[in-house]
Amino acid sequence: MKDIDAKVLSSDVLAEGLIRIILHAPEIACEAKPGQFIHMLVPDNAHVLRRPISLMAMDAAAGTLTLAIQPKGRGTQMICSLKEGDTVKCLGPLGAGFDGKGAQTIYFVGGGVGVAPICGAMDGFATESSCAFFGFRTKNHVYGMTQAPCRVVAVSDDGSIGERALVTKPLLEAIEQKRPDLIMACGPTPMLAAVQKIANDMDIPCQLSLEERMGCGIGACLGCNVKINLPDGTWTYKRVCKDGPVFDSKEVAFGG
Amino acid sequence: MADLSLNLCGVQMKNPIIAASGTFGFGREYDELYDISALGGISVKGLCLGGRMGNPPSRLTETPSGMLNCVGLQNPGIESFIENDLPWLLSKDVAVIANFFGTSIENYCQAAEAFANTGVHMLEMNISCPNVHDGGVAFGVKPESVYEITKAVKAHSRQPLIVKLTPNVSDITENALAAQEAGADAISLINTLTGIAVDVHKRRMILANNTGGLSGPAVRPVALRMVWQCAKKVSIPIIGLGGIETGEDAAAFMLCGAQAVQVGTANFTDPFACPRIARELGEYCDAQKIGNPQEIVGTLKSY
Ligand SMILES: Cc1cc2nc3c(=O)[nH]c(=O)nc-3n(C[C@H](O)[C@H](O)[C@H](O)COP(=O)(O)OP(=O)(O)OC[C@H]3O[C@@H](n4cnc5c(N)ncnc54)[C@H](O)[C@@H]3O)c2cc1C
Ligand SMILES: Cc1cc2nc3c(=O)[nH]c(=O)nc-3n(C[C@H](O)[C@H](O)[C@H](O)COP(=O)(O)O)c2cc1C
Ligand code: FES
């Protein structure tokens, strides 16, 4: 974990409403693992909280990190306005990422901006028999498909790419064909909850990457806690920034 | 290079920079970034007997130049802290301030007593908690109540007792005086200011607890004013906090009358904020030709 001035090597439009930023951050890239994130200072000195952003790709040799950022509110808009040559304070790598656990067949599930960390997970863990399922709003929102290390099935909300369906439809069809050893997922909460239900009902090991508002980003403030089920039927709070963002699907208690 | 050291209520500290309760855990996470022995002190996450689960998420959100939190005093309990975290903290060269709270006066007294035979250097009593026996009004709101709880807890404290004052009151100086009269060794101020945040699109509250505590630079002018007013009334040491981000901010609190300062929200913006502020305070002193920042405490020229 380091807090560094990362240099912006490039910034371009990855898809509709999504900016790709490549950072020169060798101290972070050399330690980073799929599913981890960085805590980025908003580059205007007007925001007291940093913004957590996942790693879409990391290259230890080149010392680079690739991010895909959706300009949502003020903070991410400012980050997305960074230009080549600018620097931005980044703390990372943070959190506990995905764990391949030596699985032979992994099904990856990504929705919207959640496809970004799944791309990182695919680079780290995809095998020939693995497959990814991506859900996008329209064909204009598509990214992460071209250099994928395994087969990718895309669906969309309007049918402009792939089927007009939720990503769980092709996922279920694929599971019927061949049961995977592991599922990794990141995306909007309704999608994660649907994937969780499928995995838990079928007793397939599954890892979900969660989001919560963050303060410190390193496990000190307990600001990012979410409810986690314990094996004995009770529950506890765990920190998305330190114990997660990736959790076992059996642990996650959606809806408070 | 200025000497930043001080003696606060009999406790020697290398500098007047203390990490604020709730923003720094028990120091372990920040120690992964730098040796926390660089700080004067650490006020640990608010503790109570038996521990507490805290509030459901979302627990925080950003606001203009600040943030709101409703973590809800989640903590593993004084017992767990003493067993699992304190030995490690005491191995560091830093003053350990046990921030604690309770549910009743008796419970507060028991909490203070639980630290009796530990190496904890000071106690910091958070009285911003609701008193169930007083219709849920916080212990720290009415001066009589501040007096009563401070008097009782002081009798059960082995270490110097700091009373942490809430700013959500009509006249904070009355409460500062009440704490002093009841035997407090020092006061710290300010705790967070109560606020809310509204999601207009969903037409609902952002924080799951509805209300939260405002902190960060947005509260700094209010905190400075309160420290300045209290310093004119009490003679016990004051620890100032609220939105401190730089060494100059720390100096401003000291000019207003604080002997030491705490740094909270700034740790989130810059994880190295505490050691940086200590360094910057030294630079400020050098530039101002001050040997030790204690020389400027309460020397603010006013109109
Ligand atoms: C582990 C993790 C990884 C993430 N990875 C990515 C990514 O790769 N690409 C991407 O575009 N977005 C990602 N997000 C979401 C991103 O952090 C938020 O969109 C962003 O913080 C919103 O900030 P803002 O200033 O634009 O919005 P505002 O609504 O103005 O933010 C106000 C406050 O709320 C917080 N906040 C608002 N929405 C979220 C959210 N969904 N998650 C966490 N905090 C939020 C902000 O950090 C800020 O403190 C990730 C979130 C987490 C927790
Ligand atoms: C996330 C968070 C948790 C906090 N928890 C506590 C606590 O447990 N006990 C306490 O006395 N104050 C707590 N506080 C208040 C701070 O210690 C401090 O009084 C306040 O944040 C003002 O300082 P700042 O502006 O430097 O953050 C908390 C503040 C924040 C932001
Ligand atoms: S953001 Fe502080 S504990 Fe997770």
PDB file of N, CA, C and O in Angstrom, chain A residues 1-3 39 41 46-51 91 212-216 218-227 235-237 239 242, chain B residues 22-25 29-30 32-33 53-62 65-67 71 74 206 217 245 265 268-272:
ATOM      1  N   MET A   1       0.840  -1.201   0.000  1.00  0.00           N
ATOM      2  CA  MET A   1       0.000   0.000   0.000  1.00  0.00           C
ATOM      3  C   MET A   1       0.873   1.248   0.000  1.00  0.00           C
ATOM      4  O   MET A   1       1.695   1.427   0.885  1.00  0.00           O
ATOM      5  N   LYS A   2       0.676   2.099  -1.020  1.00  0.00           N
ATOM      6  CA  LYS A   2       1.455   3.334  -1.126  1.00  0.00           C
ATOM      7  C   LYS A   2       0.515   4.479  -1.508  1.00  0.00           C
ATOM      8  O   LYS A   2      -0.495   4.247  -2.171  1.00  0.00           O
ATOM      9  N   ASP A   3       0.894   5.691  -1.103  1.00  0.00           N
ATOM     10  CA  ASP A   3       0.146   6.866  -1.544  1.00  0.00           C
ATOM     11  C   ASP A   3       1.075   7.642  -2.464  1.00  0.00           C
ATOM     12  O   ASP A   3       2.093   8.170  -2.016  1.00  0.00           O
ATOM     13  N   HIS A  39      -7.713   4.486  -4.003  1.00  0.00           N
ATOM     14  CA  HIS A  39      -8.504   5.573  -3.435  1.00  0.00           C
ATOM     15  C   HIS A  39      -7.916   6.858  -4.020  1.00  0.00           C
ATOM     16  O   HIS A  39      -6.783   7.224  -3.707  1.00  0.00           O
ATOM     17  N   LEU A  41      -7.652  10.885  -4.902  1.00  0.00           N
ATOM     18  CA  LEU A  41      -7.958  12.236  -4.430  1.00  0.00           C
ATOM     19  C   LEU A  41      -8.569  13.020  -5.581  1.00  0.00           C
ATOM     20  O   LEU A  41      -8.041  13.009  -6.697  1.00  0.00           O
ATOM     21  N   ALA A  46     -10.932  20.425  -3.205  1.00  0.00           N
ATOM     22  CA  ALA A  46     -12.186  20.889  -2.624  1.00  0.00           C
ATOM     23  C   ALA A  46     -12.984  19.721  -2.045  1.00  0.00           C
ATOM     24  O   ALA A  46     -14.073  19.932  -1.530  1.00  0.00           O
ATOM     25  N   HIS A  47     -12.457  18.512  -2.159  1.00  0.00           N
ATOM     26  CA  HIS A  47     -13.205  17.344  -1.703  1.00  0.00           C
ATOM     27  C   HIS A  47     -12.430  16.622  -0.615  1.00  0.00           C
ATOM     28  O   HIS A  47     -11.289  16.235  -0.821  1.00  0.00           O
ATOM     29  N   VAL A  48     -13.059  16.439   0.546  1.00  0.00           N
ATOM     30  CA  VAL A  48     -12.331  15.828   1.665  1.00  0.00           C
ATOM     31  C   VAL A  48     -12.274  14.309   1.554  1.00  0.00           C
ATOM     32  O   VAL A  48     -11.399  13.687   2.149  1.00  0.00           O
ATOM     33  N   LEU A  49     -13.206  13.720   0.818  1.00  0.00           N
ATOM     34  CA  LEU A  49     -13.186  12.261   0.690  1.00  0.00           C
ATOM     35  C   LEU A  49     -12.633  11.860  -0.675  1.00  0.00           C
ATOM     36  O   LEU A  49     -12.948  12.481  -1.688  1.00  0.00           O
ATOM     37  N   ARG A  50     -11.826  10.818  -0.674  1.00  0.00           N
ATOM     38  CA  ARG A  50     -11.316  10.288  -1.929  1.00  0.00           C
ATOM     39  C   ARG A  50     -12.392   9.431  -2.591  1.00  0.00           C
ATOM     40  O   ARG A  50     -13.423   9.148  -1.992  1.00  0.00           O
ATOM     41  N   ARG A  51     -12.128   9.014  -3.812  1.00  0.00           N
ATOM     42  CA  ARG A  51     -13.082   8.196  -4.552  1.00  0.00           C
ATOM     43  C   ARG A  51     -12.467   6.822  -4.828  1.00  0.00           C
ATOM     44  O   ARG A  51     -11.391   6.735  -5.414  1.00  0.00           O
ATOM     45  N   LEU A  91      -3.979   6.203  -3.525  1.00  0.00           N
ATOM     46  CA  LEU A  91      -3.591   5.316  -2.427  1.00  0.00           C
ATOM     47  C   LEU A  91      -3.998   3.901  -2.827  1.00  0.00           C
ATOM     48  O   LEU A  91      -5.157   3.653  -3.146  1.00  0.00           O
ATOM     49  N   GLU A 212     -19.506   0.482  -1.376  1.00  0.00           N
ATOM     50  CA  GLU A 212     -20.087   1.265  -0.287  1.00  0.00           C
ATOM     51  C   GLU A 212     -19.308   2.577  -0.207  1.00  0.00           C
ATOM     52  O   GLU A 212     -18.169   2.668  -0.671  1.00  0.00           O
ATOM     53  N   ARG A 213     -19.950   3.601   0.343  1.00  0.00           N
ATOM     54  CA  ARG A 213     -19.274   4.887   0.524  1.00  0.00           C
ATOM     55  C   ARG A 213     -18.106   4.716   1.481  1.00  0.00           C
ATOM     56  O   ARG A 213     -18.238   4.002   2.475  1.00  0.00           O
ATOM     57  N   MET A 214     -17.005   5.362   1.177  1.00  0.00           N
ATOM     58  CA  MET A 214     -15.794   5.163   1.963  1.00  0.00           C
ATOM     59  C   MET A 214     -15.230   6.446   2.540  1.00  0.00           C
ATOM     60  O   MET A 214     -15.298   7.507   1.928  1.00  0.00           O
ATOM     61  N   GLY A 215     -14.635   6.317   3.727  1.00  0.00           N
ATOM     62  CA  GLY A 215     -13.878   7.401   4.335  1.00  0.00           C
ATOM     63  C   GLY A 215     -12.403   7.146   4.107  1.00  0.00           C
ATOM     64  O   GLY A 215     -11.837   7.542   3.092  1.00  0.00           O
ATOM     65  N   CYS A 216     -11.787   6.435   5.051  1.00  0.00           N
ATOM     66  CA  CYS A 216     -10.335   6.232   5.005  1.00  0.00           C
ATOM     67  C   CYS A 216      -9.892   5.317   3.874  1.00  0.00           C
ATOM     68  O   CYS A 216      -8.804   5.489   3.329  1.00  0.00           O
ATOM     69  N   ILE A 218      -8.860   2.356   4.197  1.00  0.00           N
ATOM     70  CA  ILE A 218      -7.836   1.396   4.647  1.00  0.00           C
ATOM     71  C   ILE A 218      -8.250   0.586   5.881  1.00  0.00           C
ATOM     72  O   ILE A 218      -7.445  -0.130   6.452  1.00  0.00           O
ATOM     73  N   GLY A 219      -9.499   0.752   6.305  1.00  0.00           N
ATOM     74  CA  GLY A 219      -9.976  -0.103   7.395  1.00  0.00           C
ATOM     75  C   GLY A 219     -10.013   0.544   8.767  1.00  0.00           C
ATOM     76  O   GLY A 219     -10.277  -0.132   9.758  1.00  0.00           O
ATOM     77  N   ALA A 220      -9.786   1.857   8.850  1.00  0.00           N
ATOM     78  CA  ALA A 220      -9.676   2.503  10.164  1.00  0.00           C
ATOM     79  C   ALA A 220     -10.973   3.139  10.661  1.00  0.00           C
ATOM     80  O   ALA A 220     -11.185   3.233  11.867  1.00  0.00           O
ATOM     81  N   CYS A 221     -11.854   3.599   9.761  1.00  0.00           N
ATOM     82  CA  CYS A 221     -12.967   4.459  10.211  1.00  0.00           C
ATOM     83  C   CYS A 221     -14.305   3.734  10.344  1.00  0.00           C
ATOM     84  O   CYS A 221     -15.246   4.285  10.902  1.00  0.00           O
ATOM     85  N   LEU A 222     -14.404   2.518   9.811  1.00  0.00           N
ATOM     86  CA  LEU A 222     -15.639   1.722   9.857  1.00  0.00           C
ATOM     87  C   LEU A 222     -16.799   2.416   9.139  1.00  0.00           C
ATOM     88  O   LEU A 222     -17.964   2.147   9.419  1.00  0.00           O
ATOM     89  N   GLY A 223     -16.470   3.295   8.200  1.00  0.00           N
ATOM     90  CA  GLY A 223     -17.495   4.019   7.460  1.00  0.00           C
ATOM     91  C   GLY A 223     -18.124   3.202   6.350  1.00  0.00           C
ATOM     92  O   GLY A 223     -19.223   3.505   5.891  1.00  0.00           O
ATOM     93  N   CYS A 224     -17.446   2.157   5.896  1.00  0.00           N
ATOM     94  CA  CYS A 224     -17.874   1.431   4.689  1.00  0.00           C
ATOM     95  C   CYS A 224     -18.466   0.077   5.025  1.00  0.00           C
ATOM     96  O   CYS A 224     -18.561  -0.777   4.153  1.00  0.00           O
ATOM     97  N   ASN A 225     -18.840  -0.130   6.275  1.00  0.00           N
ATOM     98  CA  ASN A 225     -19.264  -1.471   6.691  1.00  0.00           C
ATOM     99  C   ASN A 225     -20.568  -1.925   6.043  1.00  0.00           C
ATOM    100  O   ASN A 225     -21.483  -1.129   5.842  1.00  0.00           O
ATOM    101  N   VAL A 226     -20.618  -3.197   5.738  1.00  0.00           N
ATOM    102  CA  VAL A 226     -21.842  -3.824   5.234  1.00  0.00           C
ATOM    103  C   VAL A 226     -22.127  -5.060   6.085  1.00  0.00           C
ATOM    104  O   VAL A 226     -21.249  -5.596   6.759  1.00  0.00           O
ATOM    105  N   LYS A 227     -23.371  -5.490   6.012  1.00  0.00           N
ATOM    106  CA  LYS A 227     -23.807  -6.632   6.824  1.00  0.00           C
ATOM    107  C   LYS A 227     -23.329  -7.942   6.192  1.00  0.00           C
ATOM    108  O   LYS A 227     -23.513  -8.170   4.994  1.00  0.00           O
ATOM    109  N   TRP A 235     -24.948 -12.433  12.423  1.00  0.00           N
ATOM    110  CA  TRP A 235     -24.320 -11.579  11.415  1.00  0.00           C
ATOM    111  C   TRP A 235     -23.381 -10.587  12.081  1.00  0.00           C
ATOM    112  O   TRP A 235     -23.414 -10.388  13.291  1.00  0.00           O
ATOM    113  N   THR A 236     -22.568  -9.952  11.247  1.00  0.00           N
ATOM    114  CA  THR A 236     -21.655  -8.939  11.743  1.00  0.00           C
ATOM    115  C   THR A 236     -21.469  -7.886  10.660  1.00  0.00           C
ATOM    116  O   THR A 236     -21.971  -8.032   9.556  1.00  0.00           O
ATOM    117  N   TYR A 237     -20.782  -6.801  10.997  1.00  0.00           N
ATOM    118  CA  TYR A 237     -20.421  -5.825   9.975  1.00  0.00           C
ATOM    119  C   TYR A 237     -18.977  -6.057   9.533  1.00  0.00           C
ATOM    120  O   TYR A 237     -18.102  -6.284  10.361  1.00  0.00           O
ATOM    121  N   ARG A 239     -15.809  -4.542   6.717  1.00  0.00           N
ATOM    122  CA  ARG A 239     -15.378  -3.356   5.976  1.00  0.00           C
ATOM    123  C   ARG A 239     -15.202  -3.672   4.489  1.00  0.00           C
ATOM    124  O   ARG A 239     -14.406  -4.539   4.137  1.00  0.00           O
ATOM    125  N   LYS A 242     -11.440  -3.104   3.394  1.00  0.00           N
ATOM    126  CA  LYS A 242     -10.321  -3.911   3.889  1.00  0.00           C
ATOM    127  C   LYS A 242     -10.648  -5.406   3.837  1.00  0.00           C
ATOM    128  O   LYS A 242      -9.873  -6.199   3.336  1.00  0.00           O
TER     129      LYS A 242
ATOM    130  N   GLY B  22     -12.096   7.873  16.188  1.00  0.00           N
ATOM    131  CA  GLY B  22     -13.032   7.417  15.177  1.00  0.00           C
ATOM    132  C   GLY B  22     -12.527   7.509  13.760  1.00  0.00           C
ATOM    133  O   GLY B  22     -13.113   6.925  12.850  1.00  0.00           O
ATOM    134  N   THR B  23     -11.444   8.249  13.571  1.00  0.00           N
ATOM    135  CA  THR B  23     -10.910   8.404  12.219  1.00  0.00           C
ATOM    136  C   THR B  23      -9.628   7.612  12.040  1.00  0.00           C
ATOM    137  O   THR B  23      -9.101   7.511  10.935  1.00  0.00           O
ATOM    138  N   PHE B  24      -9.128   7.033  13.121  1.00  0.00           N
ATOM    139  CA  PHE B  24      -7.788   6.456  13.110  1.00  0.00           C
ATOM    140  C   PHE B  24      -7.776   5.026  13.648  1.00  0.00           C
ATOM    141  O   PHE B  24      -6.708   4.434  13.808  1.00  0.00           O
ATOM    142  N   GLY B  25      -8.959   4.460  13.922  1.00  0.00           N
ATOM    143  CA  GLY B  25      -9.040   3.110  14.487  1.00  0.00           C
ATOM    144  C   GLY B  25      -8.209   3.025  15.753  1.00  0.00           C
ATOM    145  O   GLY B  25      -8.274   3.885  16.633  1.00  0.00           O
ATOM    146  N   GLU B  29      -3.846   0.504  11.006  1.00  0.00           N
ATOM    147  CA  GLU B  29      -3.912   0.684   9.552  1.00  0.00           C
ATOM    148  C   GLU B  29      -2.967   1.795   9.116  1.00  0.00           C
ATOM    149  O   GLU B  29      -2.255   1.654   8.124  1.00  0.00           O
ATOM    150  N   TYR B  30      -2.952   2.912   9.863  1.00  0.00           N
ATOM    151  CA  TYR B  30      -2.070   4.013   9.478  1.00  0.00           C
ATOM    152  C   TYR B  30      -0.610   3.653   9.714  1.00  0.00           C
ATOM    153  O   TYR B  30       0.284   4.146   9.026  1.00  0.00           O
ATOM    154  N   GLU B  32       0.683   1.024   8.871  1.00  0.00           N
ATOM    155  CA  GLU B  32       1.178   0.357   7.663  1.00  0.00           C
ATOM    156  C   GLU B  32       1.750   1.387   6.692  1.00  0.00           C
ATOM    157  O   GLU B  32       2.522   1.055   5.799  1.00  0.00           O
ATOM    158  N   LEU B  33       1.345   2.660   6.855  1.00  0.00           N
ATOM    159  CA  LEU B  33       1.826   3.715   5.959  1.00  0.00           C
ATOM    160  C   LEU B  33       3.031   4.454   6.542  1.00  0.00           C
ATOM    161  O   LEU B  33       3.932   4.857   5.823  1.00  0.00           O
ATOM    162  N   MET B  53     -22.426  -2.646  17.872  1.00  0.00           N
ATOM    163  CA  MET B  53     -22.492  -2.982  16.439  1.00  0.00           C
ATOM    164  C   MET B  53     -22.451  -1.763  15.529  1.00  0.00           C
ATOM    165  O   MET B  53     -21.998  -1.835  14.395  1.00  0.00           O
ATOM    166  N   GLY B  54     -22.994  -0.641  15.984  1.00  0.00           N
ATOM    167  CA  GLY B  54     -23.037   0.540  15.127  1.00  0.00           C
ATOM    168  C   GLY B  54     -24.255   0.538  14.235  1.00  0.00           C
ATOM    169  O   GLY B  54     -25.128  -0.326  14.351  1.00  0.00           O
ATOM    170  N   ASN B  55     -24.330   1.524  13.351  1.00  0.00           N
ATOM    171  CA  ASN B  55     -25.497   1.729  12.497  1.00  0.00           C
ATOM    172  C   ASN B  55     -25.372   0.980  11.178  1.00  0.00           C
ATOM    173  O   ASN B  55     -24.273   0.695  10.723  1.00  0.00           O
ATOM    174  N   PRO B  56     -26.535   0.721  10.520  1.00  0.00           N
ATOM    175  CA  PRO B  56     -26.474   0.118   9.183  1.00  0.00           C
ATOM    176  C   PRO B  56     -25.910   1.100   8.159  1.00  0.00           C
ATOM    177  O   PRO B  56     -25.888   2.309   8.406  1.00  0.00           O
ATOM    178  N   PRO B  57     -25.448   0.612   6.985  1.00  0.00           N
ATOM    179  CA  PRO B  57     -24.972   1.511   5.936  1.00  0.00           C
ATOM    180  C   PRO B  57     -26.152   2.162   5.195  1.00  0.00           C
ATOM    181  O   PRO B  57     -27.244   1.610   5.232  1.00  0.00           O
ATOM    182  N   SER B  58     -25.974   3.318   4.492  1.00  0.00           N
ATOM    183  CA  SER B  58     -24.729   4.038   4.370  1.00  0.00           C
ATOM    184  C   SER B  58     -24.429   4.855   5.623  1.00  0.00           C
ATOM    185  O   SER B  58     -25.324   5.470   6.180  1.00  0.00           O
ATOM    186  N   ARG B  59     -23.147   4.839   5.998  1.00  0.00           N
ATOM    187  CA  ARG B  59     -22.726   5.473   7.234  1.00  0.00           C
ATOM    188  C   ARG B  59     -22.044   6.814   7.028  1.00  0.00           C
ATOM    189  O   ARG B  59     -21.739   7.493   7.999  1.00  0.00           O
ATOM    190  N   LEU B  60     -21.732   7.158   5.805  1.00  0.00           N
ATOM    191  CA  LEU B  60     -21.112   8.473   5.607  1.00  0.00           C
ATOM    192  C   LEU B  60     -21.362   9.024   4.219  1.00  0.00           C
ATOM    193  O   LEU B  60     -21.736   8.304   3.305  1.00  0.00           O
ATOM    194  N   THR B  61     -21.200  10.306   4.107  1.00  0.00           N
ATOM    195  CA  THR B  61     -21.289  10.951   2.802  1.00  0.00           C
ATOM    196  C   THR B  61     -20.518  12.259   2.830  1.00  0.00           C
ATOM    197  O   THR B  61     -20.319  12.852   3.894  1.00  0.00           O
ATOM    198  N   GLU B  62     -20.097  12.694   1.638  1.00  0.00           N
ATOM    199  CA  GLU B  62     -19.376  13.957   1.562  1.00  0.00           C
ATOM    200  C   GLU B  62     -20.368  15.110   1.533  1.00  0.00           C
ATOM    201  O   GLU B  62     -21.494  14.967   1.050  1.00  0.00           O
ATOM    202  N   SER B  65     -16.993  20.844   1.578  1.00  0.00           N
ATOM    203  CA  SER B  65     -15.816  20.992   2.447  1.00  0.00           C
ATOM    204  C   SER B  65     -15.919  20.189   3.734  1.00  0.00           C
ATOM    205  O   SER B  65     -15.379  20.591   4.761  1.00  0.00           O
ATOM    206  N   GLY B  66     -16.616  19.087   3.688  1.00  0.00           N
ATOM    207  CA  GLY B  66     -16.726  18.282   4.898  1.00  0.00           C
ATOM    208  C   GLY B  66     -17.389  16.956   4.618  1.00  0.00           C
ATOM    209  O   GLY B  66     -17.475  16.515   3.470  1.00  0.00           O
ATOM    210  N   MET B  67     -17.848  16.334   5.692  1.00  0.00           N
ATOM    211  CA  MET B  67     -18.520  15.046   5.564  1.00  0.00           C
ATOM    212  C   MET B  67     -19.453  14.841   6.747  1.00  0.00           C
ATOM    213  O   MET B  67     -19.311  15.476   7.790  1.00  0.00           O
ATOM    214  N   VAL B  71     -21.457   6.439  11.849  1.00  0.00           N
ATOM    215  CA  VAL B  71     -20.899   5.103  12.101  1.00  0.00           C
ATOM    216  C   VAL B  71     -21.608   4.477  13.303  1.00  0.00           C
ATOM    217  O   VAL B  71     -21.811   3.265  13.365  1.00  0.00           O
ATOM    218  N   GLN B  74     -19.511   2.078  16.493  1.00  0.00           N
ATOM    219  CA  GLN B  74     -19.154   0.657  16.428  1.00  0.00           C
ATOM    220  C   GLN B  74     -17.786   0.449  17.070  1.00  0.00           C
ATOM    221  O   GLN B  74     -16.826   1.177  16.783  1.00  0.00           O
ATOM    222  N   ILE B 206     -29.876  10.368   2.791  1.00  0.00           N
ATOM    223  CA  ILE B 206     -28.737   9.595   2.309  1.00  0.00           C
ATOM    224  C   ILE B 206     -28.232   8.655   3.407  1.00  0.00           C
ATOM    225  O   ILE B 206     -27.946   7.493   3.147  1.00  0.00           O
ATOM    226  N   PRO B 217     -13.145  20.623   7.175  1.00  0.00           N
ATOM    227  CA  PRO B 217     -12.880  22.059   7.141  1.00  0.00           C
ATOM    228  C   PRO B 217     -14.130  22.936   7.249  1.00  0.00           C
ATOM    229  O   PRO B 217     -14.041  24.070   7.730  1.00  0.00           O
ATOM    230  N   GLU B 245      -6.435  20.815   8.805  1.00  0.00           N
ATOM    231  CA  GLU B 245      -5.853  20.177   7.619  1.00  0.00           C
ATOM    232  C   GLU B 245      -4.369  20.470   7.447  1.00  0.00           C
ATOM    233  O   GLU B 245      -3.691  19.768   6.702  1.00  0.00           O
ATOM    234  N   THR B 265     -10.902  14.131  10.115  1.00  0.00           N
ATOM    235  CA  THR B 265     -11.275  13.965   8.711  1.00  0.00           C
ATOM    236  C   THR B 265     -10.098  14.124   7.745  1.00  0.00           C
ATOM    237  O   THR B 265     -10.051  13.477   6.703  1.00  0.00           O
ATOM    238  N   PHE B 268      -8.486  11.239   6.068  1.00  0.00           N
ATOM    239  CA  PHE B 268      -9.125  10.592   4.919  1.00  0.00           C
ATOM    240  C   PHE B 268      -8.665  11.248   3.612  1.00  0.00           C
ATOM    241  O   PHE B 268      -8.467  10.586   2.608  1.00  0.00           O
ATOM    242  N   THR B 269      -8.532  12.561   3.647  1.00  0.00           N
ATOM    243  CA  THR B 269      -8.097  13.289   2.457  1.00  0.00           C
ATOM    244  C   THR B 269      -6.638  12.948   2.152  1.00  0.00           C
ATOM    245  O   THR B 269      -6.270  12.710   1.010  1.00  0.00           O
ATOM    246  N   ASP B 270      -5.835  12.960   3.212  1.00  0.00           N
ATOM    247  CA  ASP B 270      -4.402  12.684   3.086  1.00  0.00           C
ATOM    248  C   ASP B 270      -4.014  11.734   4.211  1.00  0.00           C
ATOM    249  O   ASP B 270      -3.967  12.147   5.369  1.00  0.00           O
ATOM    250  N   PRO B 271      -3.756  10.467   3.898  1.00  0.00           N
ATOM    251  CA  PRO B 271      -3.452   9.513   4.970  1.00  0.00           C
ATOM    252  C   PRO B 271      -2.201   9.890   5.770  1.00  0.00           C
ATOM    253  O   PRO B 271      -2.016   9.404   6.877  1.00  0.00           O
ATOM    254  N   PHE B 272      -1.384  10.771   5.224  1.00  0.00           N
ATOM    255  CA  PHE B 272      -0.187  11.233   5.941  1.00  0.00           C
ATOM    256  C   PHE B 272      -0.440  12.573   6.647  1.00  0.00           C
ATOM    257  O   PHE B 272       0.506  13.264   7.031  1.00  0.00           O
TER     258      PHE B 272
END
